[in-house]
């Protein structure tokens, strides 16, 4: 049995363009941290390993972004039990059309998805 949740169609009066602009700016800044981190780690290794270190961090951007869009967002923020979410929002289903009024957010759901994706990308890049 699927969990029932209530969604409402998004209207322009709910969203704030300033909040969205700031969140997208913050998202871009966090996404720029991953290549910067790659160059930082490249400076810590020997010359023959710099390209490999850069490659590890840059590949994280592609792989983790795809994983986040397919199932990561749904596991993290989807309705579910106390451990993790569900496949309710897998592949960003409903993110384009609906807005959840329970969180009283003034940013669009896709802005929130991309902002959280930026942190999901930089986390494994910190480990590499």
C-alpha atoms as one frame of an Amber mdcrd trajectory, in Angstrom:
protein
   0.000   0.000   0.000   1.449   3.342  -1.004   1.645   6.175   1.461  -0.905
   8.874   0.842   0.281  12.452   0.702  -1.382  15.719  -0.085  -0.053  17.983
  -2.815  -1.372  21.187  -4.250  -0.748  22.782  -7.612   1.964  25.394  -7.350
   0.955  29.010  -7.805   3.205  31.984  -8.391   1.942  33.772  -5.268   3.525
  31.163  -3.000   7.019  31.372  -4.470   9.419  34.221  -3.823  11.770  35.103
  -6.680  14.382  36.547  -4.320  14.508  33.360  -2.268  14.789  31.272  -5.428
  17.576  33.489  -6.783  19.537  33.226  -3.550  19.138  29.453  -3.388  20.263
  29.077  -7.017  23.266  31.317  -6.324  24.139  29.204  -3.302  23.714  26.065
  -5.399  26.127  27.391  -8.018  28.669  28.274  -5.334  28.496  24.799  -3.811
  28.811  23.188  -7.250  31.954  25.289  -7.831  33.425  23.894  -4.622  33.818
  20.430  -6.201  36.323  21.443  -8.920  38.066  23.692  -6.390  38.353  20.722
  -4.059  39.742  18.657  -6.936  42.488  21.224  -7.516  43.211  21.364  -3.788
  43.578  17.588  -3.578  45.622  17.681  -6.789  48.135  19.886  -5.023  48.498
  17.364  -2.214  49.546  14.432  -4.413  52.577  13.789  -6.600  52.697  15.262
 -10.108  51.951  11.946 -11.804  48.693  11.542  -9.816  47.185  15.006 -10.297
  45.046  14.059 -13.291  43.666  11.020 -11.470  42.746  13.147  -8.465  40.996
  15.706 -10.668  39.157  12.915 -12.474  37.873  11.397  -9.209  36.256  14.618
  -8.050  34.811  15.580 -11.441  33.315  12.124 -12.067  31.591  12.393  -8.677
  29.611  15.319 -10.063  28.073  13.261 -12.862  27.487   9.987 -11.042  26.071
  11.425  -7.834  23.819  13.892  -9.666  22.239  11.047 -11.644  21.864   8.930
  -8.504  20.344  11.861  -6.616  17.776  12.516  -9.345  16.842   8.854  -9.764
  16.411   7.767  -6.152  18.490   9.812  -3.679  16.027  12.668  -3.299  13.159
  10.249  -2.835  15.013   8.229  -0.195  15.936  11.370   1.690  12.828  13.538
   1.493  10.052  11.190   0.376   7.268  10.033   2.663   8.194   6.842   4.425
   9.208   5.388   7.745  11.740   6.712  10.267  14.753   5.121   8.553  14.420
   6.435   4.997  11.867   7.601   2.467  10.237   5.700  -0.335  10.205   5.596
  -4.122   7.318   8.090  -4.145   9.456  10.846  -5.723  11.848   8.606  -7.662
  13.171  10.152 -10.875  11.835  13.476  -9.499   8.250  12.462 -10.110   5.782
  15.215  -9.080   8.619  17.702  -8.497   7.795  19.698 -11.613   4.083  20.194
 -11.024   3.332  20.054  -7.324   4.185  21.933  -4.195   3.854  20.638  -0.655
   2.282  23.337   1.513   3.154  21.594   4.768   6.728  22.938   4.763   5.699
  26.564   4.043   8.609  27.003   1.651   8.957  29.978  -0.656  11.337  28.230
  -3.064  10.389  25.914  -5.892  10.785  22.172  -5.338  13.324  21.852  -8.163
  15.435  24.606  -6.635  15.442  22.640  -3.397  16.329  19.426  -5.268  19.265
  21.077  -7.012  20.491  22.704  -3.788  20.479  19.413  -1.928  22.059  17.726
  -4.957  25.030  20.070  -4.712  25.739  18.848  -1.186  25.188  15.251  -2.228
  27.850  15.784  -4.918  30.495  17.382  -2.746  30.231  14.808   0.049  31.854
  11.894  -1.842  34.267  14.350  -3.466  35.527  15.191   0.029  36.267  11.513
   0.589  38.002  10.885  -2.750
